[in-house]
Coordinates of C-alpha atoms and ligand atoms in Angstrom, one line a residue:
Chain A
M1 CA 0.6 26.6 2.4
R2 CA 0.9 24.5 5.5
Y3 CA 2.9 25.3 8.6
L4 CA 5.6 23.7 10.7
D5 CA 3.3 23.6 13.8
E6 CA 1.2 21.0 12.2
F7 CA 4.1 18.5 12.7
R8 CA 4.0 16.4 15.9
D9 CA 7.4 17.9 16.9
P10 CA 7.7 21.3 15.1
E11 CA 11.2 21.8 16.5
L12 CA 12.6 18.6 15.1
A13 CA 10.7 19.3 11.8
A14 CA 12.3 22.8 11.6
R15 CA 15.8 21.3 12.2
L16 CA 15.2 18.8 9.4
F17 CA 14.1 21.4 7.0
D18 CA 17.0 23.6 7.9
E19 CA 19.5 21.0 7.3
I20 CA 17.9 20.0 4.0
R21 CA 18.0 23.7 3.0
R22 CA 21.7 24.1 4.0
R23 CA 22.8 21.0 2.2
V24 CA 21.1 21.3 -1.0
T25 CA 23.0 23.1 -3.8
R26 CA 21.1 22.1 -7.0
P27 CA 17.9 20.5 -8.1
W28 CA 17.1 17.0 -7.1
A29 CA 14.1 14.8 -7.9
L30 CA 13.1 12.2 -5.3
M31 CA 10.4 9.6 -5.6
E32 CA 8.4 8.4 -2.6
V33 CA 7.3 4.9 -3.5
C34 CA 4.5 4.4 -1.1
G35 CA 1.0 5.9 -1.2
G36 CA 1.0 6.4 2.6
Q37 CA 4.0 8.6 2.2
T38 CA 2.4 10.6 -0.6
H39 CA -0.6 11.2 1.8
A40 CA 1.7 12.4 4.6
I41 CA 3.6 14.8 2.2
I42 CA 0.5 16.4 0.8
R43 CA -1.3 16.6 4.1
N44 CA 1.7 18.3 5.9
G45 CA 2.6 20.4 2.8
I46 CA 6.1 18.9 2.9
D47 CA 6.5 19.5 -0.8
Q48 CA 5.7 23.2 -0.3
L49 CA 7.9 23.6 2.7
L50 CA 11.0 22.1 1.0
P51 CA 13.4 24.3 -0.8
P52 CA 12.4 24.7 -4.5
E53 CA 15.4 22.7 -5.7
I54 CA 13.7 19.5 -4.3
E55 CA 10.9 18.0 -6.3
L56 CA 8.9 15.0 -5.0
I57 CA 7.6 12.6 -7.6
H58 CA 4.7 10.5 -6.3
G59 CA 5.4 6.9 -7.1
P60 CA 3.1 3.9 -8.0
G61 CA 3.0 2.6 -4.4
C62 CA -0.7 2.3 -3.9
P63 CA -1.9 -1.3 -4.6
V64 CA -5.5 -0.1 -5.3
C65 CA -4.2 2.2 -8.0
V66 CA -2.0 -0.2 -9.9
T67 CA -4.2 -3.3 -9.9
P68 CA -4.7 -3.7 -13.6
L69 CA -8.0 -3.0 -15.3
E70 CA -8.2 -6.5 -16.6
M71 CA -8.1 -7.8 -13.0
I72 CA -10.9 -5.4 -12.0
D73 CA -13.0 -6.6 -14.9
K74 CA -12.3 -10.2 -13.9
A75 CA -13.3 -9.5 -10.4
L76 CA -16.6 -7.8 -11.6
A77 CA -17.4 -10.9 -13.8
I78 CA -16.8 -13.4 -10.9
A79 CA -18.6 -11.3 -8.3
A80 CA -21.7 -11.2 -10.6
R81 CA -22.1 -15.0 -10.6
P82 CA -25.1 -16.1 -8.6
E83 CA -23.2 -18.9 -6.7
V84 CA -20.3 -16.6 -5.7
T85 CA -19.7 -14.6 -2.4
F86 CA -17.0 -12.2 -3.4
C87 CA -14.8 -10.8 -0.6
S88 CA -12.5 -7.8 -0.9
F89 CA -10.7 -5.1 1.0
G90 CA -13.0 -2.2 1.2
D91 CA -10.8 0.1 -1.0
M92 CA -11.4 -1.9 -4.0
L93 CA -15.1 -1.6 -4.3
R94 CA -15.2 1.8 -5.9
V95 CA -12.3 1.2 -8.3
P96 CA -13.7 1.7 -11.9
G97 CA -13.4 -1.3 -14.2
S98 CA -13.9 -0.8 -18.0
S99 CA -17.4 0.3 -17.5
Y100 CA -18.5 0.0 -13.9
D101 CA -17.3 -1.0 -10.3
L102 CA -18.0 -3.6 -7.6
F103 CA -20.4 -1.4 -5.8
R104 CA -22.6 -1.5 -9.0
V105 CA -22.5 -5.3 -9.0
K106 CA -23.5 -5.3 -5.4
S107 CA -26.4 -2.9 -6.0
E108 CA -27.6 -5.2 -8.7
G109 CA -27.7 -8.1 -6.3
G110 CA -24.2 -9.5 -6.3
D111 CA -23.1 -11.0 -3.0
I112 CA -20.0 -8.8 -2.2
R113 CA -18.5 -8.5 1.3
I114 CA -15.8 -6.3 2.7
V115 CA -13.3 -8.2 4.8
Y116 CA -10.8 -6.8 7.3
S117 CA -8.5 -9.9 7.2
P118 CA -8.2 -12.5 4.4
L119 CA -8.9 -15.1 7.2
D120 CA -12.5 -13.6 7.5
A121 CA -13.0 -14.9 3.9
V122 CA -11.7 -18.3 4.8
R123 CA -14.0 -18.5 7.8
L124 CA -16.9 -17.4 5.6
A125 CA -16.2 -20.3 3.2
Q126 CA -16.1 -22.6 6.3
Q127 CA -19.6 -21.4 7.4
R128 CA -21.2 -21.4 4.0
P129 CA -20.3 -24.6 2.2
D130 CA -23.2 -23.8 -0.2
R131 CA -21.4 -20.7 -1.5
E132 CA -18.3 -20.3 -3.7
V133 CA -16.3 -17.8 -1.7
V134 CA -13.7 -15.8 -3.8
F135 CA -11.2 -13.5 -2.2
F136 CA -9.6 -10.7 -4.2
A137 CA -6.0 -11.0 -3.1
I138 CA -4.3 -7.8 -4.1
G139 CA -1.5 -5.6 -2.7
F140 CA 2.2 -5.2 -2.3
E141 CA 4.5 -7.3 -0.1
T142 CA 2.7 -5.9 2.9
T143 CA -0.7 -7.7 2.4
A144 CA 0.9 -10.7 0.7
P145 CA 1.7 -12.6 4.0
A146 CA -1.9 -12.3 5.1
N147 CA -3.1 -13.5 1.6
A148 CA -0.6 -16.4 1.7
M149 CA -1.9 -17.6 5.0
A150 CA -5.5 -17.6 3.8
A151 CA -4.4 -20.0 1.0
A152 CA -2.5 -22.2 3.4
Q153 CA -5.4 -22.2 5.9
A154 CA -7.9 -23.1 3.2
R155 CA -5.8 -26.0 2.1
R156 CA -5.3 -27.2 5.7
L157 CA -9.1 -27.1 6.3
G158 CA -9.7 -28.9 3.0
L159 CA -12.1 -26.2 1.8
K160 CA -13.3 -26.9 -1.8
N161 CA -15.4 -23.7 -2.0
F162 CA -12.6 -21.2 -1.5
S163 CA -10.5 -19.6 -4.2
M164 CA -8.5 -16.4 -4.7
L165 CA -8.2 -13.9 -7.6
V166 CA -4.5 -13.1 -7.1
S167 CA -2.9 -9.9 -8.3
H168 CA 0.2 -9.2 -6.2
V169 CA 2.8 -6.6 -7.1
L170 CA 6.4 -6.2 -5.9
V171 CA 8.3 -3.0 -5.2
P172 CA 11.9 -3.7 -6.3
P173 CA 11.0 -4.6 -9.9
A174 CA 9.0 -1.4 -10.1
I175 CA 12.0 0.6 -8.9
A176 CA 14.1 -1.1 -11.7
A177 CA 11.4 -0.4 -14.3
I178 CA 11.1 3.2 -13.3
M179 CA 15.0 3.6 -13.5
E180 CA 15.1 1.9 -16.9
A181 CA 12.4 4.1 -18.4
P182 CA 14.0 6.4 -21.1
D183 CA 12.5 9.5 -19.6
C184 CA 13.3 8.7 -16.0
R185 CA 13.9 11.7 -13.8
V186 CA 14.1 10.1 -10.4
Q187 CA 17.5 10.5 -8.7
G188 CA 16.7 9.1 -5.3
F189 CA 14.0 6.8 -3.8
L190 CA 12.3 6.8 -0.4
A191 CA 11.5 3.1 -0.2
A192 CA 8.4 1.8 1.5
G193 CA 9.2 1.0 5.2
H194 CA 6.4 -1.6 5.7
V195 CA 7.2 -3.5 2.5
C196 CA 10.8 -3.7 4.0
S197 CA 9.5 -4.9 7.3
V198 CA 8.2 -8.0 5.6
M199 CA 10.9 -8.6 3.0
G200 CA 13.9 -7.0 4.5
T201 CA 16.3 -4.6 2.8
N202 CA 18.6 -7.0 0.9
E203 CA 17.1 -6.6 -2.5
Y204 CA 17.7 -2.8 -2.4
G205 CA 21.4 -2.5 -2.0
P206 CA 22.1 -4.0 -5.5
L207 CA 19.4 -1.7 -7.0
A208 CA 21.2 1.3 -5.4
A209 CA 24.5 0.2 -6.9
R210 CA 23.2 -0.9 -10.3
Y211 CA 21.3 2.4 -11.0
R212 CA 23.6 4.6 -8.9
V213 CA 20.6 5.9 -7.0
P214 CA 20.3 6.5 -3.2
I215 CA 17.6 4.3 -1.7
V216 CA 16.5 5.3 1.9
V217 CA 14.0 3.0 3.6
T218 CA 11.5 5.4 5.1
G219 CA 8.4 5.3 7.4
F220 CA 5.1 7.0 6.9
E221 CA 4.8 9.8 9.4
P222 CA 5.6 13.3 8.3
L223 CA 8.8 13.3 10.3
D224 CA 9.8 10.0 9.0
V225 CA 9.3 11.2 5.5
L226 CA 11.4 14.4 6.2
E227 CA 14.1 12.3 7.6
G228 CA 14.2 10.1 4.5
I229 CA 14.4 13.2 2.3
R230 CA 17.2 14.6 4.4
R231 CA 19.3 11.4 4.1
S232 CA 18.6 11.2 0.4
V233 CA 19.7 14.8 -0.2
I234 CA 22.8 14.3 1.8
Q235 CA 23.8 11.2 -0.3
L236 CA 23.1 13.0 -3.5
E237 CA 25.1 16.1 -2.5
E238 CA 28.0 13.9 -1.5
G239 CA 27.8 11.8 -4.6
R240 CA 26.9 8.6 -2.8
A241 CA 24.3 6.1 -4.0
E242 CA 23.7 3.6 -1.1
L243 CA 21.0 1.8 0.7
E244 CA 20.2 3.4 4.2
N245 CA 17.6 2.4 6.6
S246 CA 15.9 5.3 8.4
Y247 CA 13.1 3.3 9.7
A248 CA 15.1 0.8 11.9
R249 CA 12.3 0.9 14.5
A250 CA 10.3 -1.5 12.4
V251 CA 12.6 -2.8 9.7
R252 CA 15.3 -5.3 10.2
P253 CA 17.7 -6.2 7.3
E254 CA 16.4 -9.7 7.1
G255 CA 12.7 -8.7 7.2
N256 CA 10.2 -11.2 8.8
P257 CA 11.5 -14.7 8.2
A258 CA 8.4 -16.5 9.1
A259 CA 6.4 -14.4 6.6
I260 CA 9.0 -14.9 3.9
A261 CA 8.9 -18.6 4.3
M262 CA 5.1 -18.7 4.0
L263 CA 5.3 -16.5 0.9
E264 CA 7.8 -18.9 -0.8
E265 CA 5.4 -21.8 0.1
I266 CA 2.5 -20.2 -1.6
F267 CA 3.6 -17.8 -4.3
E268 CA 6.0 -17.7 -7.3
V269 CA 7.3 -14.7 -9.2
S270 CA 5.4 -13.9 -12.4
D271 CA 5.1 -11.0 -14.9
R272 CA 2.4 -8.6 -13.8
G273 CA 0.5 -5.7 -15.5
W274 CA 0.4 -2.4 -13.6
R275 CA -2.4 -0.1 -14.2
G276 CA -1.3 3.0 -16.0
I277 CA 2.2 1.7 -16.6
G278 CA 1.9 -1.7 -18.4
T279 CA 3.5 -5.1 -17.9
I280 CA 6.7 -5.1 -15.7
P281 CA 8.7 -8.4 -16.0
R282 CA 8.8 -10.5 -12.9
S283 CA 7.0 -7.8 -10.8
G284 CA 4.3 -9.8 -9.2
W285 CA 3.4 -13.0 -7.4
R286 CA 0.9 -15.7 -8.5
L287 CA -0.1 -19.0 -6.8
R288 CA 2.5 -21.7 -7.2
E289 CA 1.6 -24.8 -9.2
S290 CA 0.9 -26.8 -5.9
Y291 CA -1.8 -24.2 -5.0
R292 CA -3.2 -23.6 -8.4
D293 CA -6.4 -25.3 -7.5
L294 CA -7.3 -22.3 -5.5
D295 CA -6.9 -20.0 -8.5
A296 CA -10.3 -18.3 -9.1
E297 CA -9.2 -17.2 -12.7
A298 CA -9.0 -20.9 -13.7
R299 CA -12.0 -21.9 -11.7
F300 CA -14.3 -19.3 -13.2
M301 CA -12.6 -19.2 -16.6
V302 CA -12.3 -15.5 -16.9
S303 CA -9.1 -15.3 -18.9
G304 CA -8.8 -13.5 -22.2
M305 CA -10.8 -10.3 -21.3
R306 CA -10.4 -7.2 -23.4
T307 CA -10.2 -4.0 -21.5
V308 CA -10.4 -0.2 -22.3
E309 CA -9.1 2.6 -20.0
S310 CA -11.0 5.9 -19.7
P311 CA -9.6 8.0 -22.6
I312 CA -9.6 11.1 -20.4
C313 CA -7.8 9.7 -17.4
R314 CA -4.0 10.4 -17.2
S315 CA -3.3 8.3 -14.1
G316 CA -0.4 6.5 -15.9
D317 CA 1.3 9.9 -16.3
V318 CA 0.6 10.7 -12.7
L319 CA 1.9 7.3 -11.5
Q320 CA 5.1 7.8 -13.4
G321 CA 5.7 11.4 -12.3
R322 CA 5.3 12.9 -15.7
I323 CA 2.4 15.2 -14.5
K324 CA 1.0 16.2 -11.1
P325 CA -2.6 15.3 -10.5
H326 CA -3.8 18.9 -10.9
D327 CA -2.3 19.0 -14.4
C328 CA -5.0 16.6 -15.5
P329 CA -7.8 18.5 -17.2
A330 CA -10.5 16.2 -15.4
F331 CA -9.0 16.7 -11.9
G332 CA -11.7 18.1 -9.5
K333 CA -14.2 18.5 -12.4
A334 CA -15.3 15.3 -14.1
C335 CA -13.0 13.3 -11.7
T336 CA -13.5 13.5 -7.9
P337 CA -13.3 10.9 -5.2
R338 CA -17.1 10.5 -5.5
T339 CA -17.0 10.1 -9.3
P340 CA -13.4 8.7 -10.0
L341 CA -12.4 8.2 -13.5
G342 CA -9.1 6.5 -12.6
A343 CA -7.8 4.4 -9.8
T344 CA -5.5 7.1 -8.4
M345 CA -8.6 9.0 -7.4
V346 CA -10.2 6.1 -5.7
S347 CA -8.0 5.2 -2.9
S348 CA -7.1 7.6 -0.2
E349 CA -3.5 6.5 -0.8
G350 CA -3.7 7.5 -4.5
A351 CA -1.9 10.8 -5.5
C352 CA -5.0 12.3 -7.3
A353 CA -7.2 11.6 -4.1
A354 CA -4.5 13.2 -1.8
Y355 CA -4.3 16.3 -3.9
F356 CA -8.1 16.6 -4.0
Q357 CA -8.5 16.0 -0.3
Y358 CA -6.0 18.7 0.6
G359 CA -7.2 21.2 -1.9
R360 CA -4.3 21.3 -4.3
F361 CA -6.0 22.7 -7.3
I362 CA -3.3 25.0 -8.5
R363 CA -1.4 23.8 -11.6
A364 CA 2.3 24.1 -11.2
D365 CA 2.9 25.9 -14.4
S366 CA 0.4 28.7 -13.5
V367 CA 2.3 29.8 -10.4
G368 CA 5.9 29.2 -11.5
V369 CA 8.0 27.5 -9.1
T370 CA 6.3 26.7 -5.7
A371 CA 8.3 27.4 -2.6
Chain B
M1 CA -5.6 -1.1 3.4
C2 CA -1.9 -1.1 3.4
L3 CA -1.1 1.5 5.9
G4 CA -0.3 -0.8 8.8
I5 CA -1.6 0.3 12.3
P6 CA 0.3 -0.2 15.5
G7 CA -1.6 -1.8 18.4
K8 CA -1.0 -3.6 21.7
V9 CA -1.3 -7.3 22.1
V10 CA -3.9 -8.0 24.9
A11 CA -4.5 -11.7 24.5
I12 CA -3.0 -14.6 22.7
Y13 CA -4.9 -17.9 21.7
E14 CA -5.1 -20.5 19.1
A15 CA -7.9 -20.8 16.5
D16 CA -8.2 -23.5 13.8
G17 CA -4.5 -24.3 14.4
I18 CA -3.3 -20.7 13.9
R19 CA -1.6 -18.5 16.5
M20 CA -4.1 -15.6 16.9
G21 CA -4.4 -12.7 19.3
E22 CA -6.5 -9.7 20.3
V23 CA -4.8 -6.4 19.6
E24 CA -6.0 -3.1 20.8
F25 CA -5.9 0.0 18.7
D26 CA -6.8 3.1 20.6
G27 CA -9.8 1.3 22.2
I28 CA -10.8 -0.8 19.2
V29 CA -10.0 -4.5 19.7
K30 CA -9.5 -6.7 16.7
Q31 CA -8.7 -10.4 16.2
V32 CA -5.2 -10.5 14.6
C33 CA -3.1 -13.4 13.3
L34 CA 0.2 -13.6 15.2
A35 CA 1.7 -16.5 13.4
Y36 CA 4.4 -14.3 11.8
L37 CA 5.6 -13.1 15.2
P38 CA 6.1 -16.4 17.1
E39 CA 7.9 -14.5 19.9
I40 CA 5.5 -11.7 20.6
A41 CA 3.9 -11.7 24.0
V42 CA 0.9 -10.0 25.7
G43 CA 1.8 -6.3 26.4
D44 CA 4.0 -6.0 23.3
Y45 CA 3.3 -3.6 20.4
T46 CA 3.1 -4.6 16.8
I47 CA 2.3 -3.1 13.4
V48 CA -0.8 -4.8 11.9
H49 CA -1.6 -5.1 8.2
V50 CA -5.0 -6.5 7.2
G51 CA -5.3 -8.5 10.4
F52 CA -1.7 -9.8 10.6
A53 CA 1.0 -8.8 12.9
I54 CA 4.1 -8.2 10.9
S55 CA 6.7 -6.4 12.9
Q56 CA 7.2 -5.6 16.6
V57 CA 7.7 -1.9 17.6
D58 CA 8.3 -0.1 20.9
E59 CA 5.4 1.4 22.8
Q60 CA 6.4 5.0 22.3
S61 CA 6.5 4.9 18.7
A62 CA 3.3 2.9 18.5
R63 CA 1.4 5.5 20.6
E64 CA 2.7 8.3 18.6
T65 CA 1.6 6.7 15.3
L66 CA -1.8 5.8 16.7
A67 CA -2.5 9.3 17.9
L68 CA -1.5 10.6 14.4
F69 CA -3.7 8.1 12.6
Q70 CA -6.6 9.0 14.9
N71 CA -6.2 12.7 14.1
L72 CA -6.2 12.1 10.5
G73 CA -9.4 9.9 10.7
L74 CA -7.6 7.0 9.1
L75 CA -8.1 4.5 12.0
D76 CA -11.7 3.6 11.2
E77 CA -11.1 3.3 7.5
E78 CA -8.1 1.1 8.1
L79 CA -9.8 -1.1 10.6
Q80 CA -13.1 -1.4 8.6
V81 CA -15.1 -0.6 11.7
K82 CA -17.9 0.9 9.6
G83 CA -20.1 -0.4 6.9
D84 CA -22.9 -3.0 7.0
E85 CA -21.4 -5.3 4.4
V86 CA -18.3 -5.9 6.6
V87 CA -17.9 -9.5 7.6
P88 CA -18.0 -9.5 11.4
Ligands
SF4_1 S1 -7.6 13.4 -11.8 FE1 -8.9 11.6 -12.3 S2 -8.9 11.4 -14.5 FE2 -7.2 12.8 -13.9 S3 -5.5 11.4 -13.8 FE3 -6.3 11.5 -11.7 S4 -7.7 9.8 -11.6 FE4 -7.3 10.1 -13.8

């Protein structure tokens, strides 16, 4: 159990918890979309401090966790080629593919580099014309503007030895898919604040109306998350289903216009597979026709791979809120952050890793309702 | 990787035709692309994702967030300051 004094402003936290407690009259299930929010919730024990009526379902908002297995296997195949220098964000290196991960390719001599910014990969291609530099362009709408700029810059510099393995995912189609699943239990969403700081909030109003579900744009700090929960609960109790922005200090309704313009120049919407969930129509971005010469999948001919998920891992059920991580039999035993069986244990933003890191080993059904 | 860290713009310059800057995060200075915030100036605060400034924020909220991330040990991980395979 965690305590209020771990909040930056315990008094404000207490007030927010109080109001939530006063307003709630029946059970509600809310989903926080973003992995950063999951992390804040578990670390501060927000789920344990809330009244028992409120259940938090941890959503699929960790890009490392939802990048499809097929893409990881393609990355592994490309990274193993002798002429390739493969660049990736650090979190992706330990993500298990069908049978191994990028670290293994590296230890066997693969030239794999961690980059902080996608522009570092472009610079590397500039410096090493003798190498094929491939950048693993993954992420939600937050990393997409950076990856788009890398494509634009490679084109501008006329680089022939730079390409990207693109696997971008989008939040609004995922919200729609979650709401349309037959066993959907989600009654309100905390939308990912930083995604909205790029794309704006315009796509979310129609979703709230169509699915009659409150959507509150929420930040990442414990107090932000609490405020998002408070606003969602008030909407639900009052029978409203609207879009609200509780992260106005970083999110404007129109988003970041310069970033959106660049995204439209480089990417187009496409169907995309989500690890543990399956294909969601029109839920990702791929390179536009005019930038397809930068497509690493075509350049290295890695299409048509067959993949098999670990038969033990239940990350798909975790990502869709059907089970909590500690309900998985492998959790903390065969599967730990050092020996991850599934992607949700790899990234610090994954739900399984957050539960492990903060010692949540107790299965919900063995203690009854947690308060 | 997709947390987004607030920092202070301490320099602005151009490199290979792109508007770039130096952004300071609690003592760590990183090269950051400022092309998506054409109005941002030295002394302003911004949230940075994978080396790109995406939104401007006020100083107080930036400082509070930074202190929190520092406490959680998330800063080094997010800024990739460790690890020998990191491209400098
Ligand atoms: S604990 Fe490990 S095996 Fe179980 S669902 Fe999570 S990632 Fe998969």
